[in-house]
Amino acid sequence: MRDMTKPAALPVGQNPNFDRHHKRFPTTAWMRTEAPRHVPRFAFEYGDTGAGNDVGIAHNWSAFDNIKIVPRYGVMPTLPPVEVKLFGTRYAAPIGIAPMGGPSLVWPGADLLMAKAAQRARIPYTLSVAGGATIEDAAAAAPDVFWLQLYRFWHDEHKIGFDLMRRAKAAGVKVLTLTLDVPVRTTRSRETYAGLAGEFRPNLRMLYEMTVRPRWLLALLRNGYPRFATISEYAPPGAGTNEIIKFARANMGGAFSWEEVKRYRDAWKGPMTVKGILHPKDAEKAVALGIDGIWLSNHGGRQIEALTPSIDCLPAIVAAVGKKATILLDSGIRSGQDVMRALALGADAAFAGKSFLWAVAAIGDEGPDQLIDLYIDELRASLGQIGAHSPAEARKAKILHPGAVKF
Ligand SMILES: Cc1cc2nc3c(=O)[nH]c(=O)nc-3n(C[C@H](O)[C@H](O)[C@H](O)COP(=O)(O)O)c2cc1C
């Protein structure tokens, strides 16, 4: 683990190949450009697409770009430490990996690569219930930093959901997250066009795309076909990928109602967050039910394009519940500067999704380690530049935020 007691000189990679990768990929934009050259096109499109014409993604990015900070100088001769405590656990930085279903389609084995990198760096890793690793394998890979996200399995009075909570407790999950922002199934155009809507049946074009990506094929040989590992044990015995997809579609769906959130809250004894919140009234409702953390998100622009960027809703939610709940945020994070912007506006931590997929696609197995290091280094440099001695001190900064939503 990196030594947080010493001021660090950039770059501070715990990954021994940090400098080499950094020269090729100074920011996540380079990773995104390189990613499609190493994975089949359908795999890149799956991980990178937004809803519709990607306008929601563009809005998320421009919302961050439009937030400016007036620095104070003469106060910070070194780069500040960025450790934080979230729900009673210390992490190396206020940066986490957001839950993603199917990352192993983008890069075979990606779920566990991200989990192991998060454990090495000691930042939160969130496994999606639609992920490609079992709860038990992810817990073994990331024992100190393991969070789990659940979608709504409503059949049989939530029998599967409650069994997932039982497994989560046995596996030592630190924080349980319920996703609320998928009330309906929407389509993502690039995913549809790439041939991935519905069942996974590689057509000739997809087979060709695989054969011209040897690095990805090798990762596939090492790790096997991507599967919904966490939920596969509830599917009929011997079910293959498509039977599991069918099973998931039939049993999973809709967003948790507040009554259901309350049932899960009462049953889960550890910290719990709700993910996908954008309205302060919803945040208040969740806190009133005993939820410990509000996770702002518009699903990275993957649901519909017209949703507000989460960062624009942050000030109002912090004003409403910031003193009563831990505030987390994702959707649009592409740099440590973005993390600093979120902290300055009152978030306790920020999470990233797509950029971890760009990193693993562009760099391979070392991608997640590289991106964590990059985000931490950029965050320290950004905080140092504005004169903040800690993540919490970023809140004292003078901020220009023209997009902030007034409720
Ligand atoms: C490929 C992919 C799959 C995702 N699957 C899930 C999921 O299973 N559960 C969930 O709560 N969010 C899911 N998300 C949303 C992320 O958790 C997160 O909200 C989003 O990616 C953050 O935005 P960013 O991609 O701009 O960083 C997914 C995102 C991506 C890119």
Coordinates of C-alpha atoms and ligand atoms in Angstrom, one line a residue:
M1 CA 0.0 0.0 0.0
R2 CA 1.2 3.5 -0.7
D3 CA 2.7 5.4 2.2
M4 CA 0.1 8.1 3.0
T5 CA 2.2 9.8 5.7
K6 CA 4.7 11.2 3.2
P7 CA 4.1 13.9 0.8
A8 CA 4.3 12.4 -2.6
A9 CA 6.0 13.5 -5.8
L10 CA 4.0 12.8 -9.0
P11 CA 3.6 10.2 -10.2
V12 CA 3.1 7.9 -7.2
G13 CA 2.3 4.6 -8.7
Q14 CA 2.1 1.6 -6.4
N15 CA 1.9 -0.3 -9.7
P16 CA 5.6 -0.8 -10.7
N17 CA 4.7 -0.1 -14.3
F18 CA 2.8 3.1 -13.6
D19 CA 5.3 5.4 -15.3
R20 CA 5.4 3.3 -18.5
H21 CA 1.6 3.2 -18.8
H22 CA 1.3 6.8 -17.8
K23 CA 3.4 7.9 -20.7
R24 CA 1.0 6.2 -23.1
F25 CA -2.1 7.1 -21.2
P26 CA -1.7 10.5 -19.4
T27 CA -5.5 10.8 -18.9
T28 CA -8.5 8.5 -19.3
A29 CA -9.3 10.1 -22.7
W30 CA -6.2 8.3 -24.1
M31 CA -7.5 5.0 -22.6
R32 CA -10.9 5.4 -24.2
T33 CA -9.3 6.1 -27.6
E34 CA -7.1 3.1 -27.3
A35 CA -9.7 0.7 -25.8
P36 CA -11.5 -0.3 -29.1
R37 CA -8.2 -1.4 -30.6
H38 CA -7.8 -4.2 -28.1
V39 CA -11.3 -5.6 -27.6
P40 CA -14.0 -6.7 -30.1
R41 CA -16.2 -3.9 -31.2
F42 CA -19.3 -5.3 -29.6
A43 CA -17.5 -5.5 -26.2
F44 CA -16.4 -1.9 -26.4
E45 CA -19.8 -0.7 -27.4
Y46 CA -21.4 -2.6 -24.5
G47 CA -19.2 -0.9 -22.0
D48 CA -19.1 2.6 -23.5
T49 CA -22.6 3.2 -24.8
G50 CA -25.2 5.5 -23.3
A51 CA -28.9 5.6 -24.0
G52 CA -30.1 7.1 -27.3
N53 CA -27.4 9.2 -28.9
D54 CA -25.2 9.4 -25.8
V55 CA -26.4 12.9 -25.0
G56 CA -26.8 11.9 -21.4
I57 CA -23.1 11.0 -21.3
A58 CA -22.1 14.3 -22.9
H59 CA -24.2 16.2 -20.4
N60 CA -22.5 14.3 -17.5
W61 CA -19.1 15.3 -18.8
S62 CA -19.9 18.9 -19.6
A63 CA -21.5 19.3 -16.2
F64 CA -18.2 18.4 -14.6
D65 CA -16.2 20.5 -17.1
N66 CA -18.3 23.6 -16.3
I67 CA -17.5 23.5 -12.6
K68 CA -14.7 25.9 -11.8
I69 CA -12.8 26.5 -8.6
V70 CA -11.0 29.6 -7.4
P71 CA -7.8 28.5 -5.7
R72 CA -6.1 29.8 -2.6
Y73 CA -2.3 29.9 -2.5
G74 CA 0.5 30.2 0.0
V75 CA -1.1 27.5 2.2
M76 CA 0.0 24.1 0.9
P77 CA 3.6 23.2 0.2
T78 CA 3.0 19.5 -0.3
L79 CA 0.5 17.2 -1.9
P80 CA -2.2 16.4 0.8
P81 CA -3.1 12.9 2.1
V82 CA -6.5 11.7 0.7
E83 CA -7.5 8.9 3.1
V84 CA -11.1 8.9 4.1
K85 CA -13.4 7.0 6.5
L86 CA -16.6 5.7 4.9
F87 CA -19.2 3.9 7.1
G88 CA -16.5 3.2 9.7
T89 CA -13.8 1.8 7.3
R90 CA -10.7 3.6 6.3
Y91 CA -10.0 3.8 2.6
A92 CA -6.9 5.1 0.8
A93 CA -8.9 7.7 -1.1
P94 CA -12.5 8.9 -1.6
I95 CA -12.7 7.1 -5.0
G96 CA -14.5 3.8 -5.6
I97 CA -15.4 1.4 -8.4
A98 CA -19.1 1.5 -9.3
P99 CA -21.1 -1.7 -9.8
M100 CA -21.2 -2.9 -13.3
G101 CA -23.0 -5.9 -14.8
G102 CA -21.1 -7.7 -17.5
P103 CA -17.7 -6.0 -17.3
S104 CA -16.1 -9.4 -18.2
L105 CA -17.7 -9.0 -21.6
V106 CA -15.5 -6.0 -22.1
W107 CA -12.5 -7.7 -20.8
P108 CA -12.7 -11.4 -19.7
G109 CA -12.0 -11.6 -15.9
A110 CA -12.5 -7.8 -15.4
D111 CA -14.7 -8.3 -12.3
L112 CA -11.9 -9.9 -10.3
L113 CA -9.2 -7.7 -11.8
M114 CA -11.0 -4.7 -10.5
A115 CA -11.7 -6.3 -7.1
K116 CA -8.0 -7.2 -6.6
A117 CA -6.8 -3.8 -7.7
A118 CA -9.2 -2.1 -5.3
Q119 CA -8.0 -4.4 -2.5
R120 CA -4.3 -3.6 -3.3
A121 CA -5.0 0.2 -3.3
R122 CA -7.6 0.0 -0.4
I123 CA -10.5 1.7 -2.2
P124 CA -14.1 0.5 -2.3
Y125 CA -15.0 -2.1 -4.9
T126 CA -18.7 -2.7 -5.6
L127 CA -19.7 -5.9 -7.2
S128 CA -23.0 -5.8 -9.2
V129 CA -25.4 -8.6 -8.7
A130 CA -25.3 -8.8 -12.5
G131 CA -21.5 -9.1 -12.4
G132 CA -19.3 -11.9 -13.6
A133 CA -17.9 -13.0 -10.3
T134 CA -19.7 -14.7 -7.4
I135 CA -20.1 -12.8 -4.1
E136 CA -17.8 -15.4 -2.5
D137 CA -15.0 -15.0 -5.1
A138 CA -15.2 -11.2 -5.0
A139 CA -15.1 -11.3 -1.2
A140 CA -11.9 -13.4 -1.4
A141 CA -10.4 -11.0 -3.9
A142 CA -11.3 -7.8 -2.0
P143 CA -11.9 -8.8 1.6
D144 CA -11.3 -5.3 3.2
V145 CA -13.1 -3.2 0.6
F146 CA -16.0 -5.2 -0.7
W147 CA -19.4 -3.6 -1.3
L148 CA -22.3 -5.3 -3.1
Q149 CA -25.1 -3.8 -5.2
L150 CA -28.5 -5.5 -5.6
Y151 CA -31.2 -5.1 -8.2
R152 CA -34.8 -6.1 -7.4
F153 CA -35.5 -9.8 -7.6
W154 CA -39.2 -9.7 -6.8
H155 CA -40.4 -13.3 -7.4
D156 CA -41.3 -15.4 -4.5
E157 CA -41.6 -12.5 -2.1
H158 CA -38.0 -11.5 -2.7
K159 CA -36.6 -14.9 -1.8
I160 CA -33.6 -14.4 -4.0
G161 CA -32.9 -10.9 -2.7
F162 CA -33.0 -12.1 0.9
D163 CA -30.8 -15.0 0.0
L164 CA -28.3 -12.7 -1.6
M165 CA -28.3 -10.7 1.6
R166 CA -27.6 -13.8 3.6
R167 CA -24.6 -14.6 1.3
A168 CA -23.4 -11.0 1.5
K169 CA -23.3 -11.1 5.3
A170 CA -21.5 -14.5 5.2
A171 CA -19.0 -13.0 2.8
G172 CA -18.3 -9.9 4.9
V173 CA -19.8 -7.3 2.6
K174 CA -19.1 -3.9 4.1
V175 CA -21.8 -1.9 2.4
L176 CA -25.0 -3.1 0.7
T177 CA -26.4 -0.9 -2.1
L178 CA -29.9 -1.0 -3.6
T179 CA -30.2 0.4 -7.1
L180 CA -33.4 2.4 -7.6
D181 CA -32.8 4.1 -10.9
V182 CA -33.8 1.2 -13.3
P183 CA -37.6 1.3 -12.9
V184 CA -38.0 0.3 -16.6
R185 CA -35.8 -1.5 -19.1
T186 CA -34.5 1.0 -21.7
T187 CA -32.4 0.4 -24.8
R188 CA -28.9 1.5 -25.5
S189 CA -28.4 2.1 -29.2
R190 CA -24.8 1.2 -29.6
E191 CA -25.3 -2.0 -27.7
T192 CA -28.3 -2.9 -29.9
Y193 CA -26.4 -2.1 -33.1
A194 CA -23.5 -4.2 -32.0
G195 CA -25.8 -7.2 -31.8
L196 CA -26.0 -7.5 -28.0
A197 CA -29.7 -6.8 -27.4
G198 CA -31.4 -9.9 -26.0
E199 CA -29.6 -13.2 -26.0
F200 CA -25.8 -13.5 -26.4
R201 CA -25.5 -15.3 -29.8
P202 CA -22.3 -14.3 -31.6
N203 CA -23.0 -13.7 -35.3
L204 CA -20.4 -13.9 -38.0
R205 CA -19.4 -10.2 -37.5
M206 CA -19.0 -10.7 -33.8
L207 CA -16.9 -13.8 -34.4
Y208 CA -14.7 -11.9 -36.8
E209 CA -14.4 -9.0 -34.2
M210 CA -13.1 -11.6 -31.7
T211 CA -10.6 -13.2 -33.9
V212 CA -8.8 -9.9 -34.7
R213 CA -8.4 -9.1 -31.0
P214 CA -5.8 -11.7 -29.9
R215 CA -5.1 -10.1 -26.4
W216 CA -8.8 -10.3 -25.6
L217 CA -9.0 -13.8 -26.9
L218 CA -6.1 -14.9 -24.7
A219 CA -7.9 -13.3 -21.7
L220 CA -11.0 -15.2 -22.8
L221 CA -9.0 -18.5 -22.9
R222 CA -7.7 -17.7 -19.4
N223 CA -11.0 -16.7 -17.8
G224 CA -13.7 -18.4 -19.9
Y225 CA -16.9 -17.0 -21.2
P226 CA -18.5 -14.1 -19.2
R227 CA -21.4 -15.3 -17.1
F228 CA -23.8 -13.9 -14.5
A229 CA -21.9 -15.7 -11.8
T230 CA -23.7 -14.3 -8.7
I231 CA -27.2 -15.2 -9.8
S232 CA -26.4 -18.3 -11.8
E233 CA -27.0 -20.5 -8.7
Y234 CA -30.7 -19.5 -8.7
A235 CA -31.2 -20.4 -12.3
P236 CA -32.2 -24.0 -13.3
P237 CA -29.3 -26.4 -12.8
G238 CA -26.9 -26.6 -15.7
A239 CA -28.3 -23.4 -17.3
G240 CA -26.0 -21.8 -19.9
T241 CA -25.3 -18.1 -20.5
N242 CA -28.6 -17.6 -22.4
E243 CA -30.8 -19.5 -20.0
I244 CA -29.3 -17.4 -17.2
I245 CA -30.0 -14.2 -19.1
K246 CA -33.6 -15.4 -19.6
F247 CA -33.9 -16.3 -16.0
A248 CA -32.6 -12.9 -14.9
R249 CA -35.0 -11.1 -17.2
A250 CA -37.9 -13.1 -15.8
N251 CA -37.0 -12.7 -12.2
M252 CA -35.3 -9.3 -11.9
G253 CA -36.8 -6.0 -12.8
G254 CA -38.3 -2.7 -11.7
A255 CA -36.8 -0.5 -9.1
F256 CA -37.3 -1.2 -5.4
S257 CA -40.3 0.7 -3.9
W258 CA -39.9 2.6 -0.7
E259 CA -41.8 -0.2 1.1
E260 CA -39.3 -2.7 -0.3
V261 CA -36.3 -0.5 0.7
K262 CA -37.7 -0.6 4.2
R263 CA -37.9 -4.4 4.3
Y264 CA -34.3 -4.7 3.1
R265 CA -33.1 -2.0 5.4
D266 CA -34.7 -3.8 8.4
A267 CA -33.2 -7.1 7.4
W268 CA -29.6 -5.9 6.6
K269 CA -27.7 -5.0 9.8
G270 CA -24.7 -3.2 8.2
P271 CA -24.5 0.1 6.3
M272 CA -26.8 0.4 3.4
T273 CA -27.0 3.0 0.6
V274 CA -29.6 3.6 -2.2
K275 CA -28.1 4.3 -5.6
G276 CA -29.6 6.4 -8.4
I277 CA -31.0 9.3 -6.3
L278 CA -31.3 12.7 -7.9
H279 CA -34.1 14.5 -6.0
P280 CA -33.6 15.8 -2.5
K281 CA -37.0 14.6 -1.5
D282 CA -36.0 11.0 -2.4
A283 CA -32.8 11.5 -0.4
E284 CA -34.9 12.6 2.6
K285 CA -37.3 9.7 2.2
A286 CA -34.4 7.2 2.2
V287 CA -32.8 8.8 5.2
A288 CA -36.1 8.7 7.1
L289 CA -36.1 4.9 6.4
G290 CA -32.7 4.5 8.1
I291 CA -30.6 4.4 4.9
D292 CA -27.0 5.4 5.8
G293 CA -25.7 6.6 2.4
I294 CA -27.2 8.4 -0.6
W295 CA -25.5 7.5 -3.9
L296 CA -26.3 10.1 -6.5
S297 CA -26.2 8.7 -10.0
N298 CA -28.0 8.8 -13.4
H299 CA -26.6 5.4 -14.2
G300 CA -23.8 7.0 -16.3
G301 CA -26.2 8.2 -18.9
R302 CA -27.3 4.6 -19.7
Q303 CA -31.0 4.8 -18.9
I304 CA -32.4 7.8 -20.8
E305 CA -30.7 10.9 -22.1
A306 CA -32.9 13.5 -20.4
L307 CA -31.9 12.8 -16.8
T308 CA -30.0 15.6 -15.0
P309 CA -26.3 15.0 -14.3
S310 CA -25.9 13.8 -10.8
I311 CA -23.3 16.4 -10.0
D312 CA -25.9 19.2 -10.7
C313 CA -28.2 17.7 -8.1
L314 CA -25.4 17.3 -5.5
P315 CA -25.6 20.8 -3.8
A316 CA -29.3 20.4 -3.1
I317 CA -29.0 16.9 -1.8
V318 CA -26.1 17.8 0.4
A319 CA -28.2 20.7 1.8
A320 CA -31.1 18.3 2.5
V321 CA -29.4 15.3 4.0
G322 CA -25.6 16.0 4.1
K323 CA -25.4 16.1 7.9
K324 CA -27.4 12.8 8.3
A325 CA -26.0 10.6 5.6
T326 CA -22.8 9.8 3.7
I327 CA -23.0 11.2 0.2
L328 CA -21.6 9.3 -2.7
L329 CA -21.8 10.2 -6.4
D330 CA -21.1 8.8 -9.8
S331 CA -21.9 9.5 -13.5
G332 CA -19.3 11.4 -15.5
I333 CA -16.1 11.0 -13.4
R334 CA -13.1 10.9 -15.7
S335 CA -10.3 12.4 -13.6
G336 CA -9.0 13.2 -10.1
Q337 CA -10.1 16.8 -10.8
D338 CA -13.7 15.5 -11.3
V339 CA -13.4 13.8 -7.9
M340 CA -12.1 17.0 -6.4
R341 CA -15.1 18.9 -7.9
A342 CA -17.5 16.3 -6.3
L343 CA -15.8 16.7 -2.9
A344 CA -15.8 20.4 -3.2
L345 CA -19.6 20.3 -3.7
G346 CA -20.1 18.1 -0.6
A347 CA -19.7 14.5 -1.7
D348 CA -17.9 12.2 0.7
A349 CA -16.6 10.0 -2.1
A350 CA -17.0 9.6 -5.9
F351 CA -17.2 6.4 -7.9
A352 CA -16.3 5.6 -11.5
G353 CA -17.8 3.0 -13.9
K354 CA -16.9 3.3 -17.6
S355 CA -13.4 4.6 -17.2
F356 CA -12.4 1.4 -15.4
L357 CA -13.6 -0.5 -18.5
W358 CA -11.6 1.8 -20.8
A359 CA -8.5 1.2 -18.6
V360 CA -8.8 -2.6 -18.6
A361 CA -9.5 -2.7 -22.4
A362 CA -6.6 -0.3 -23.2
I363 CA -4.0 -1.7 -20.8
G364 CA -5.2 -5.2 -20.0
D365 CA -4.9 -6.8 -16.6
E366 CA -2.9 -3.9 -15.1
G367 CA -5.5 -1.4 -16.2
P368 CA -7.5 -1.1 -13.0
D369 CA -4.4 -0.6 -10.9
Q370 CA -3.2 2.0 -13.3
L371 CA -6.4 3.9 -13.2
I372 CA -6.7 3.9 -9.4
D373 CA -3.2 5.3 -9.2
L374 CA -3.9 7.9 -11.8
Y375 CA -7.1 9.0 -10.0
I376 CA -5.3 9.2 -6.7
D377 CA -2.4 11.2 -8.1
E378 CA -4.6 13.6 -9.9
L379 CA -6.8 14.1 -6.9
R380 CA -3.8 14.9 -4.7
A381 CA -2.5 17.3 -7.2
S382 CA -5.9 18.9 -7.7
L383 CA -6.4 19.4 -3.9
G384 CA -2.9 20.7 -3.5
Q385 CA -3.5 23.2 -6.4
I386 CA -6.6 24.7 -4.8
G387 CA -5.0 24.8 -1.3
A388 CA -7.0 22.1 0.4
H389 CA -5.1 20.1 3.0
S390 CA -7.6 17.2 2.9
P391 CA -10.6 15.9 0.9
A392 CA -12.9 17.6 3.4
E393 CA -11.2 20.9 3.0
A394 CA -12.1 21.0 -0.6
R395 CA -15.6 22.1 0.6
K396 CA -14.2 25.5 1.7
A397 CA -13.3 26.4 -1.9
K398 CA -15.0 29.1 -3.9
I399 CA -16.9 27.2 -6.6
L400 CA -18.6 28.3 -9.8
H401 CA -21.3 25.8 -10.6
P402 CA -23.7 27.2 -13.2
G403 CA -25.6 24.0 -13.7
A404 CA -26.6 23.5 -10.1
V405 CA -30.3 22.5 -10.0
K406 CA -32.5 24.6 -7.7
F407 CA -35.4 22.5 -6.3
Ligands
LIG1 C1 -21.3 -1.6 -18.5 C2 -22.0 -1.0 -17.3 C3 -22.8 -1.8 -16.5 C4 -23.5 -1.3 -15.4 N1 -24.2 -2.1 -14.6 C5 -24.8 -1.7 -13.5 C6 -25.4 -2.5 -12.6 O1 -25.4 -3.8 -12.7 N2 -25.9 -2.0 -11.4 C7 -25.8 -0.6 -11.2 O2 -26.3 -0.2 -10.1 N3 -25.2 0.2 -12.0 C8 -24.7 -0.3 -13.2 N4 -24.0 0.6 -14.0 C9 -23.9 2.0 -13.7 C10 -22.7 2.3 -12.8 O3 -22.8 1.7 -11.5 C11 -22.4 3.8 -12.6 O4 -23.6 4.3 -12.1 C12 -22.0 4.5 -13.9 O5 -21.2 3.7 -14.7 C13 -21.2 5.8 -13.5 O6 -21.0 6.6 -14.6 P1 -19.6 6.6 -15.4 O7 -19.7 5.4 -16.2 O8 -19.7 7.9 -16.2 O9 -18.5 6.6 -14.4 C14 -23.4 0.1 -15.1 C15 -22.5 0.9 -15.9 C16 -21.8 0.3 -17.0 C17 -20.9 1.2 -17.8

